[in-house]
PDB file of N, CA and C in Angstrom:
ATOM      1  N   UNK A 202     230.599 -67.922  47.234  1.00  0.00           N
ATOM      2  CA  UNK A 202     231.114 -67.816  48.587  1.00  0.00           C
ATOM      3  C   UNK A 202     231.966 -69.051  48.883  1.00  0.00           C
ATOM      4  N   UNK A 203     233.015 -68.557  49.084  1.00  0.00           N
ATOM      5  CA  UNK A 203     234.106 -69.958  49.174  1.00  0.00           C
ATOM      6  C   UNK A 203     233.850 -70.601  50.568  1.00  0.00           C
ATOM      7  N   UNK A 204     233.410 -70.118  51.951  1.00  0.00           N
ATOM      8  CA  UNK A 204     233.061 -70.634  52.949  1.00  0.00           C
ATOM      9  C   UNK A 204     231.762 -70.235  53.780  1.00  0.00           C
ATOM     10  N   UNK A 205     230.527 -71.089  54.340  1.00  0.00           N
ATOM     11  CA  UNK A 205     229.948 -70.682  54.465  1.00  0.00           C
ATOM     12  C   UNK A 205     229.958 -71.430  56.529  1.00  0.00           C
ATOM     13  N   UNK A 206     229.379 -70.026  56.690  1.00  0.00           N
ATOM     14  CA  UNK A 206     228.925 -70.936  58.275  1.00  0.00           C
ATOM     15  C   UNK A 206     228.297 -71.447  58.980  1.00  0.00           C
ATOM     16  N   UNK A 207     228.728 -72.371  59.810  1.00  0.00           N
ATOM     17  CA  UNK A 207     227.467 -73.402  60.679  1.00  0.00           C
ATOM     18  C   UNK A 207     227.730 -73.467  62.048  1.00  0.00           C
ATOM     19  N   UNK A 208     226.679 -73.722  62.525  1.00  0.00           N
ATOM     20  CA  UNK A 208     226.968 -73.552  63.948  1.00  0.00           C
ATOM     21  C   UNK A 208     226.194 -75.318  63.961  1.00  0.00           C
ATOM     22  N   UNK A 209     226.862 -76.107  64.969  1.00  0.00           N
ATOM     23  CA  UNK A 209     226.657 -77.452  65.475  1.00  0.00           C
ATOM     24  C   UNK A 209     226.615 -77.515  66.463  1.00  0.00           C
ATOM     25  N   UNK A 210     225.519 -78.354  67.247  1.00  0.00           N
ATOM     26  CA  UNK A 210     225.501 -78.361  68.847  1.00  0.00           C
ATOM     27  C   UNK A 210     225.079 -79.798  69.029  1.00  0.00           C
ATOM     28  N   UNK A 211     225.702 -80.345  69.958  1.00  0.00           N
ATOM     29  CA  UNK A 211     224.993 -81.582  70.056  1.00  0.00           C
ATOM     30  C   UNK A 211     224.798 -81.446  71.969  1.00  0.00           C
ATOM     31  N   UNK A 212     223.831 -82.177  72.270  1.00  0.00           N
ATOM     32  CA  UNK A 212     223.207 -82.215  73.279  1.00  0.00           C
ATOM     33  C   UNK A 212     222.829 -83.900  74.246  1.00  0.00           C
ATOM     34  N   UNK A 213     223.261 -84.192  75.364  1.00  0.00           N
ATOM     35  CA  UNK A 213     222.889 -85.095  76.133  1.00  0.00           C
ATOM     36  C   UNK A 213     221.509 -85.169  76.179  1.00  0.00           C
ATOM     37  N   UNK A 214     220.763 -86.351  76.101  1.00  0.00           N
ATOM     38  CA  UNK A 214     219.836 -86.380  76.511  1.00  0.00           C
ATOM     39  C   UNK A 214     219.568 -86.532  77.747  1.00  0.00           C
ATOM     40  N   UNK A 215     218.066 -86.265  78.904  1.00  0.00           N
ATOM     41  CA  UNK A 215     218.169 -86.483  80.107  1.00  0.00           C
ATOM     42  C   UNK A 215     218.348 -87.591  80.402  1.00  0.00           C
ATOM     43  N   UNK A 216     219.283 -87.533  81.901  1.00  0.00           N
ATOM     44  CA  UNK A 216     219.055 -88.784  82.543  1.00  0.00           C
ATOM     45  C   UNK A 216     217.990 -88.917  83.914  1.00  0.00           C
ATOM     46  N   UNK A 217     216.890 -88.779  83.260  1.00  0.00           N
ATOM     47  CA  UNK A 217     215.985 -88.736  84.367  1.00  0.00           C
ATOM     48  C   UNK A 217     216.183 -89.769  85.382  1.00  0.00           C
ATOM     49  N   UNK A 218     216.388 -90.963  84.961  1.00  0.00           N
ATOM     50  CA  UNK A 218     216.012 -92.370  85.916  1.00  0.00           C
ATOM     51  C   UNK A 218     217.768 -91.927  86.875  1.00  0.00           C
ATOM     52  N   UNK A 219     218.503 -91.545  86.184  1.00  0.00           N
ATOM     53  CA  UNK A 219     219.540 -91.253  86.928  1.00  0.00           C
ATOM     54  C   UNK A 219     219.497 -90.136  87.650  1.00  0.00           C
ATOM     55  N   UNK A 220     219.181 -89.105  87.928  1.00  0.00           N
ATOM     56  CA  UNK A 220     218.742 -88.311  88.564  1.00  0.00           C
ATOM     57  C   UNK A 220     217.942 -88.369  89.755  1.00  0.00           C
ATOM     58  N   UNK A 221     217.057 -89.259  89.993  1.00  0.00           N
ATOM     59  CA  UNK A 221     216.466 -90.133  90.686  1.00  0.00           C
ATOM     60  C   UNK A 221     217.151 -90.857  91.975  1.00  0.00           C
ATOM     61  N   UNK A 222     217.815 -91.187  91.076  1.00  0.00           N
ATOM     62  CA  UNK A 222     219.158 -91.892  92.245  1.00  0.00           C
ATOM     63  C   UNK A 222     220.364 -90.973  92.564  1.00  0.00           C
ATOM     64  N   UNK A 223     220.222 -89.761  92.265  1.00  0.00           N
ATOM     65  CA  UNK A 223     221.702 -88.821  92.384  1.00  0.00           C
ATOM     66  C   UNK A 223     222.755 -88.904  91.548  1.00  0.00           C
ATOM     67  N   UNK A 224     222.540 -89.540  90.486  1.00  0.00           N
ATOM     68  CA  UNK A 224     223.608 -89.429  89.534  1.00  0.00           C
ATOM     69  C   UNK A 224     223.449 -88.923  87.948  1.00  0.00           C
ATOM     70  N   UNK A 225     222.569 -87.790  88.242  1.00  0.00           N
ATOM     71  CA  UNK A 225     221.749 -86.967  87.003  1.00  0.00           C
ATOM     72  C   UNK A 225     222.898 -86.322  86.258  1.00  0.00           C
ATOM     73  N   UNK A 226     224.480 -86.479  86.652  1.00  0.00           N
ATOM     74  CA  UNK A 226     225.531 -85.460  86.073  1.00  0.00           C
ATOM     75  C   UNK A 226     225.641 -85.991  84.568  1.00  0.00           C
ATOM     76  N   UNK A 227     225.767 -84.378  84.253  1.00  0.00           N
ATOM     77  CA  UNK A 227     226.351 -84.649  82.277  1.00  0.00           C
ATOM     78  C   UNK A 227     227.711 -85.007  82.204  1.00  0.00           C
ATOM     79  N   UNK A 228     227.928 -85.521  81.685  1.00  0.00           N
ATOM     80  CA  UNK A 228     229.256 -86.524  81.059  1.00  0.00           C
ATOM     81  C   UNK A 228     229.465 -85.316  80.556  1.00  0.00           C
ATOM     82  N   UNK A 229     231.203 -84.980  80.068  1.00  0.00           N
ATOM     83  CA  UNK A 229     232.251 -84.347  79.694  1.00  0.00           C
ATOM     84  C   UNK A 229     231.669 -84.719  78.369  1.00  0.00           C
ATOM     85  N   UNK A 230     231.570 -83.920  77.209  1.00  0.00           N
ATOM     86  CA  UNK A 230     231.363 -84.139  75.860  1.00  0.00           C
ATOM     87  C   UNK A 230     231.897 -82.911  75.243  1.00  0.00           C
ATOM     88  N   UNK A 231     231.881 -83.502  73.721  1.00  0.00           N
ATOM     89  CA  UNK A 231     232.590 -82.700  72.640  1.00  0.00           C
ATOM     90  C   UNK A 231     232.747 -83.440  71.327  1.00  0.00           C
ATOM     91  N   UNK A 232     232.669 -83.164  70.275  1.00  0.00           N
ATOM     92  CA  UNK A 232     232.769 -83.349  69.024  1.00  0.00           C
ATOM     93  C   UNK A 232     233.818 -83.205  68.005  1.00  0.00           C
ATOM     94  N   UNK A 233     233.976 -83.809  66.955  1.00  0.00           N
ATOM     95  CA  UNK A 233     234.942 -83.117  65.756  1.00  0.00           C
ATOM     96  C   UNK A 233     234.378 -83.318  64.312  1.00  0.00           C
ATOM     97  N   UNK A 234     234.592 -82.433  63.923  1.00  0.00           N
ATOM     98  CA  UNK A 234     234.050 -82.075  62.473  1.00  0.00           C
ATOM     99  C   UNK A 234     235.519 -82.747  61.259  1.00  0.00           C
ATOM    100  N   UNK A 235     235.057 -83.701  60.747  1.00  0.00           N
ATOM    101  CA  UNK A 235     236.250 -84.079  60.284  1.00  0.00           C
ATOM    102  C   UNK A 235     235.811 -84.247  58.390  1.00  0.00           C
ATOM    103  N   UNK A 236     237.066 -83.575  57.602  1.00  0.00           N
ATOM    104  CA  UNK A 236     237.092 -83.516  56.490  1.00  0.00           C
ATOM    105  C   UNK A 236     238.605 -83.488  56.326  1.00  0.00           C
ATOM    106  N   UNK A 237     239.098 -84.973  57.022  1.00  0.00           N
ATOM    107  CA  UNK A 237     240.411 -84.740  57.650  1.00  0.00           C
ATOM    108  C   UNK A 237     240.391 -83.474  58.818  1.00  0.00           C
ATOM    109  N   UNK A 238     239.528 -83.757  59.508  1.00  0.00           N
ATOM    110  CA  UNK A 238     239.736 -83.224  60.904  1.00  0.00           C
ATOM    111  C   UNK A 238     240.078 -81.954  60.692  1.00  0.00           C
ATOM    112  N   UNK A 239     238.674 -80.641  60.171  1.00  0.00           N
ATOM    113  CA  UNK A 239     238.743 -79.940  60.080  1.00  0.00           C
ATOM    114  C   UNK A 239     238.244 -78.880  61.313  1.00  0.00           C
ATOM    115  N   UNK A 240     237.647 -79.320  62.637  1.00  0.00           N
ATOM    116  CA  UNK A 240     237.515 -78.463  63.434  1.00  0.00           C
ATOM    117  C   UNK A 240     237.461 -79.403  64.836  1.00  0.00           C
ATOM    118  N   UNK A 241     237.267 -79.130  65.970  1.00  0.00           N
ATOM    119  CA  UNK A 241     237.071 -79.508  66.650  1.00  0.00           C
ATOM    120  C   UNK A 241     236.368 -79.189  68.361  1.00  0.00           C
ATOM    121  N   UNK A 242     235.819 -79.062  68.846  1.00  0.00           N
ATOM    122  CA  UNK A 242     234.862 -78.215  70.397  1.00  0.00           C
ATOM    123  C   UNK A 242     235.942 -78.314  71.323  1.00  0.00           C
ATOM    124  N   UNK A 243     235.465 -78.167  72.126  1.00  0.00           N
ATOM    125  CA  UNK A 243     236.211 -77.706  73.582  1.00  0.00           C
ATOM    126  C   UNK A 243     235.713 -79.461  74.315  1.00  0.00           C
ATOM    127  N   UNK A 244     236.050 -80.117  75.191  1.00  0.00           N
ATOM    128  CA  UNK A 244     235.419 -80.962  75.858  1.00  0.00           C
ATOM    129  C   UNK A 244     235.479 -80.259  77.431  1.00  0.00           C
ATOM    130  N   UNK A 245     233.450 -80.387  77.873  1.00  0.00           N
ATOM    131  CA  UNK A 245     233.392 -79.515  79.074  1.00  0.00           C
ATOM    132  C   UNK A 245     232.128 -80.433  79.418  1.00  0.00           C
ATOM    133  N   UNK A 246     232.145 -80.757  80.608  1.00  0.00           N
ATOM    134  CA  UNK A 246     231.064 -81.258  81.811  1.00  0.00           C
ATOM    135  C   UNK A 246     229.965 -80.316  81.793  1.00  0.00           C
ATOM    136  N   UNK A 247     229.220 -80.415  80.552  1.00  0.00           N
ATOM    137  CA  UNK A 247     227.527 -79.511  80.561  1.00  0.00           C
ATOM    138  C   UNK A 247     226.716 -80.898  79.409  1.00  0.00           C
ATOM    139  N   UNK A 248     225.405 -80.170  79.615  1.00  0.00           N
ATOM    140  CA  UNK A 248     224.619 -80.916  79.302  1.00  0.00           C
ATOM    141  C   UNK A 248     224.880 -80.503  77.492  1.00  0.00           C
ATOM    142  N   UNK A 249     225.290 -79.341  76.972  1.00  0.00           N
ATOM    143  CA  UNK A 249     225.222 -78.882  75.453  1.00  0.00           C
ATOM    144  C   UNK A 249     227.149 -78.204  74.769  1.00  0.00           C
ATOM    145  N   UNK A 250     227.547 -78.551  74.084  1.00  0.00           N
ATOM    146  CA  UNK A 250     228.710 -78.084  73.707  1.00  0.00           C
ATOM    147  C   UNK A 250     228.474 -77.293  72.033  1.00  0.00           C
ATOM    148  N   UNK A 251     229.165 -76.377  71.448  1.00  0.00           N
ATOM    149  CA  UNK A 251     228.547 -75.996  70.563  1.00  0.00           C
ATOM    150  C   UNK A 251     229.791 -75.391  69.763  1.00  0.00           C
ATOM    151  N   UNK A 252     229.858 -75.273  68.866  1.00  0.00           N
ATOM    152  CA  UNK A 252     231.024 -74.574  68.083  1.00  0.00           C
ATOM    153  C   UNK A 252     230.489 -74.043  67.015  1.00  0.00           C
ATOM    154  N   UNK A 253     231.082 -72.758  66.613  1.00  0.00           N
ATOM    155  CA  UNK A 253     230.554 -71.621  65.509  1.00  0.00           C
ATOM    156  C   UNK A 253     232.276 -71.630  64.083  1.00  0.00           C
ATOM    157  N   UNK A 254     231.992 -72.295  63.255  1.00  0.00           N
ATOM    158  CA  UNK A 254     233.648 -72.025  62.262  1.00  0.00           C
ATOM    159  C   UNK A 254     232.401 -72.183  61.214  1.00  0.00           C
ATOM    160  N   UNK A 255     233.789 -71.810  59.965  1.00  0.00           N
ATOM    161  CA  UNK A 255     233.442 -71.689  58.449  1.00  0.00           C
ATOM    162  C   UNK A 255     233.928 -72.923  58.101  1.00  0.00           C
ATOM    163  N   UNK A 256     233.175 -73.896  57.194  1.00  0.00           N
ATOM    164  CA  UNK A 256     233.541 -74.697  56.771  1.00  0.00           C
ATOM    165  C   UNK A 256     233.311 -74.473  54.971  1.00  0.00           C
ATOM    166  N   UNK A 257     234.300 -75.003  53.915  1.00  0.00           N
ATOM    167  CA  UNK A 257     233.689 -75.456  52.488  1.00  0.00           C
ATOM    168  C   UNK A 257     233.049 -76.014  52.099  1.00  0.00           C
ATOM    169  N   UNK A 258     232.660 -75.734  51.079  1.00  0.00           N
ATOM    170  CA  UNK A 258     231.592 -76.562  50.357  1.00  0.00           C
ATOM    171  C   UNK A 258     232.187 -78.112  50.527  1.00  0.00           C
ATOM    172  N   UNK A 259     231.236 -79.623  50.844  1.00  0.00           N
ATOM    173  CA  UNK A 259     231.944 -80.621  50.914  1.00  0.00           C
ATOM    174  C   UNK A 259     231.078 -81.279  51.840  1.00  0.00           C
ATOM    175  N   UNK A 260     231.460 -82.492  51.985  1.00  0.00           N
ATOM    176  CA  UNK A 260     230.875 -83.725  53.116  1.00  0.00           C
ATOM    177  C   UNK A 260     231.879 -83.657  54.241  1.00  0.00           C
ATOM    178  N   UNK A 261     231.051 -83.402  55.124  1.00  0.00           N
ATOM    179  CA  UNK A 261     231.977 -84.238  56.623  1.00  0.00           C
ATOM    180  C   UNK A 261     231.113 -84.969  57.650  1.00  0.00           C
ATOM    181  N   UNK A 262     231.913 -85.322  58.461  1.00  0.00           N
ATOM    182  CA  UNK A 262     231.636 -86.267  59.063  1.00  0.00           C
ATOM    183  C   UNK A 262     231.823 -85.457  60.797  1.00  0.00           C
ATOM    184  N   UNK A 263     230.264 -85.616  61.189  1.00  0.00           N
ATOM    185  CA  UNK A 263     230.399 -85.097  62.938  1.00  0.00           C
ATOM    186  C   UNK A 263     229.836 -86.106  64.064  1.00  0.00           C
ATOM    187  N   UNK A 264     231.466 -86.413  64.767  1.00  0.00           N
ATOM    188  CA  UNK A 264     231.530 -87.021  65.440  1.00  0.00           C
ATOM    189  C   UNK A 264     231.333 -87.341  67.249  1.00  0.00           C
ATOM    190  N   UNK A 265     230.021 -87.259  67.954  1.00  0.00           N
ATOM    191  CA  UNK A 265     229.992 -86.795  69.096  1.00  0.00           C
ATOM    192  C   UNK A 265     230.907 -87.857  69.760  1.00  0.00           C
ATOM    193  N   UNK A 266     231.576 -87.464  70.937  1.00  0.00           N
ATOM    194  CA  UNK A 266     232.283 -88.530  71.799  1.00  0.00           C
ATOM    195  C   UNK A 266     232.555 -87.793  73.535  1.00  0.00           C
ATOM    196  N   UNK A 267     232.696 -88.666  74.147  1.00  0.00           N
ATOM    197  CA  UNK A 267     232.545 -88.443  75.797  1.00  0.00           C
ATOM    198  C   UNK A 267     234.163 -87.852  75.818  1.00  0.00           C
ATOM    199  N   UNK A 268     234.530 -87.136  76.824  1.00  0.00           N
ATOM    200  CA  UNK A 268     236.311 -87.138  76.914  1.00  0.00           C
ATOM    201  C   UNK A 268     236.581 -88.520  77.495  1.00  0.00           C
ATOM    202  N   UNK A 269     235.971 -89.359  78.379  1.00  0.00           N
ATOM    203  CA  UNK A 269     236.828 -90.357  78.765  1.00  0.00           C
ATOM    204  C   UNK A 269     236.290 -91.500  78.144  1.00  0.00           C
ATOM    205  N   UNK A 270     237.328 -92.386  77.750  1.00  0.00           N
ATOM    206  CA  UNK A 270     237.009 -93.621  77.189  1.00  0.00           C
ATOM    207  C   UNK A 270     235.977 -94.559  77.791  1.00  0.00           C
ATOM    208  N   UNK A 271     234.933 -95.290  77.254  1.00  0.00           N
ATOM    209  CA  UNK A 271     234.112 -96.335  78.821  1.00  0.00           C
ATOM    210  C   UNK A 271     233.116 -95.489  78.515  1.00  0.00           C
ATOM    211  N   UNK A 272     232.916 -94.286  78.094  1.00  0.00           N
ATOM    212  CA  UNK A 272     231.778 -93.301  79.100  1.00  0.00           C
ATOM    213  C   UNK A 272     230.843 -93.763  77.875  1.00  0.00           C
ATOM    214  N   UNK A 273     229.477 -94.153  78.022  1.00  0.00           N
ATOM    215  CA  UNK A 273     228.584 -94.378  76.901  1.00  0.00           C
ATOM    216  C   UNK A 273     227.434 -93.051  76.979  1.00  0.00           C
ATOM    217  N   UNK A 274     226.878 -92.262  75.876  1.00  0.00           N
ATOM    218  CA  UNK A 274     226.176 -91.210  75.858  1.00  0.00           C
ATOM    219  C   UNK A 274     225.060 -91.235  74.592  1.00  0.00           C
ATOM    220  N   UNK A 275     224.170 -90.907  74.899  1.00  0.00           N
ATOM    221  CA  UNK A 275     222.772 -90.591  73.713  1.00  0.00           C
ATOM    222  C   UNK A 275     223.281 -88.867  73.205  1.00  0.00           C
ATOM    223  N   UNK A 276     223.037 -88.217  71.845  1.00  0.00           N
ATOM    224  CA  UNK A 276     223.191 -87.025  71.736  1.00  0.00           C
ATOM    225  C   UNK A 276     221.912 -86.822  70.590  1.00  0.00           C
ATOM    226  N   UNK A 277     221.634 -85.199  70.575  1.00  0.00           N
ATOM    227  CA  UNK A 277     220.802 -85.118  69.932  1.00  0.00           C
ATOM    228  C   UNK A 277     221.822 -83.875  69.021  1.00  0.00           C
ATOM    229  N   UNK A 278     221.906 -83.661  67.854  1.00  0.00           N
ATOM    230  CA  UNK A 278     222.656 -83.316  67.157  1.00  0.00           C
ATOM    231  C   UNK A 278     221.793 -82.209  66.588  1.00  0.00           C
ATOM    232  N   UNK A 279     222.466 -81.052  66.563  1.00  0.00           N
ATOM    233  CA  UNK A 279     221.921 -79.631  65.730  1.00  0.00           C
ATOM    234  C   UNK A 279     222.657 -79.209  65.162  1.00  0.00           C
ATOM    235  N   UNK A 280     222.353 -79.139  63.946  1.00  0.00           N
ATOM    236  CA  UNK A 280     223.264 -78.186  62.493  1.00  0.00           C
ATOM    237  C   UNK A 280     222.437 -76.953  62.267  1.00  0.00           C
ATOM    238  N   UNK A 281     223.108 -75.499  62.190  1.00  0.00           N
ATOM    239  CA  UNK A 281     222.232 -74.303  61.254  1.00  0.00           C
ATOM    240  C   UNK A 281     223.660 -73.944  60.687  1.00  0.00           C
ATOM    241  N   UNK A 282     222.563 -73.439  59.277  1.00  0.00           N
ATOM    242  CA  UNK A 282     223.279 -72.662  58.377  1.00  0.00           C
ATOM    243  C   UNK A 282     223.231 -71.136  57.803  1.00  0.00           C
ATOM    244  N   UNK A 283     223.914 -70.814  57.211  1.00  0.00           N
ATOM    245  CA  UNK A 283     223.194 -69.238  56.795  1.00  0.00           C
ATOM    246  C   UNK A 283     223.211 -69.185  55.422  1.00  0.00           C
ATOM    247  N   UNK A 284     223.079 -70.711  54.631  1.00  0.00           N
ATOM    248  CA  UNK A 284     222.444 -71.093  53.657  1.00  0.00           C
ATOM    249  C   UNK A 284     221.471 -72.501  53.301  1.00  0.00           C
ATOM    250  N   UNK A 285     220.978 -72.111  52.616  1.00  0.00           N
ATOM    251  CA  UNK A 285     220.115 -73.768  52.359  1.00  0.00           C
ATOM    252  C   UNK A 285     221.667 -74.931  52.988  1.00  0.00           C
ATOM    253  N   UNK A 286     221.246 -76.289  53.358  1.00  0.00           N
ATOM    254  CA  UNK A 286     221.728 -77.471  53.299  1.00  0.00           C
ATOM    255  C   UNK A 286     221.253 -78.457  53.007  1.00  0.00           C
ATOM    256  N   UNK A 287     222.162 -79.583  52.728  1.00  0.00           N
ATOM    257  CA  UNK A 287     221.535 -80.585  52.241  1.00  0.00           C
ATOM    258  C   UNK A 287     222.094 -81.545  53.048  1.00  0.00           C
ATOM    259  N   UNK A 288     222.351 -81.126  54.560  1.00  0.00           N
ATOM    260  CA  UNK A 288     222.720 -81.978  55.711  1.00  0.00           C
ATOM    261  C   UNK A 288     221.747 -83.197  55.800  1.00  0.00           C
ATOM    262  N   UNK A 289     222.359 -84.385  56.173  1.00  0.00           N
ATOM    263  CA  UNK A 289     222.049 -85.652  55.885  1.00  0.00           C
ATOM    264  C   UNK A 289     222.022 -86.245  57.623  1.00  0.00           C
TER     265      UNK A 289
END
């Protein structure tokens, strides 16, 4: 199988203590899948962003980041496959 697929989600963690004080909002987030920047998400103001493509056999590199520069974020990162991996 020359390409197989994955679905990646990465996720904000809560901001409880911020929430508290009224400022519980999720930061704008989104990711890129890079093997020379082979895919990339949507950037959208939710707590989870997620993208479904075929990638090759190979190493890449997934990169969570805020849309605006400054913005600092915790993520919790999810890979599935619809074969074994040897995601690292």
């Amino acid at each position: 199988k020359a390409e197989d697929e994955v679905l990646v989600c990465i996720q904000q963690k809560p901001k409880r203590t911020s929430q508290k004080e009224g400022k519980g909002e999720n930061l704008a987030i989104g990711f890129d899948i890079f093997k020379t920047k082979v895919a990339s998400s949507i950037y959208i103001n939710s707590r989870s962003v997620f993208l479904r493509t075929d990638l090759k056999e190979g190493r890449y590199v997934v990169i969570p980041t805020t849309f605006e520069a400054g913005h600092v974020a915790e993520f919790l990162l999810r890979q599935f496959t619809d074969v074994p991996s040897d995601f690292q």
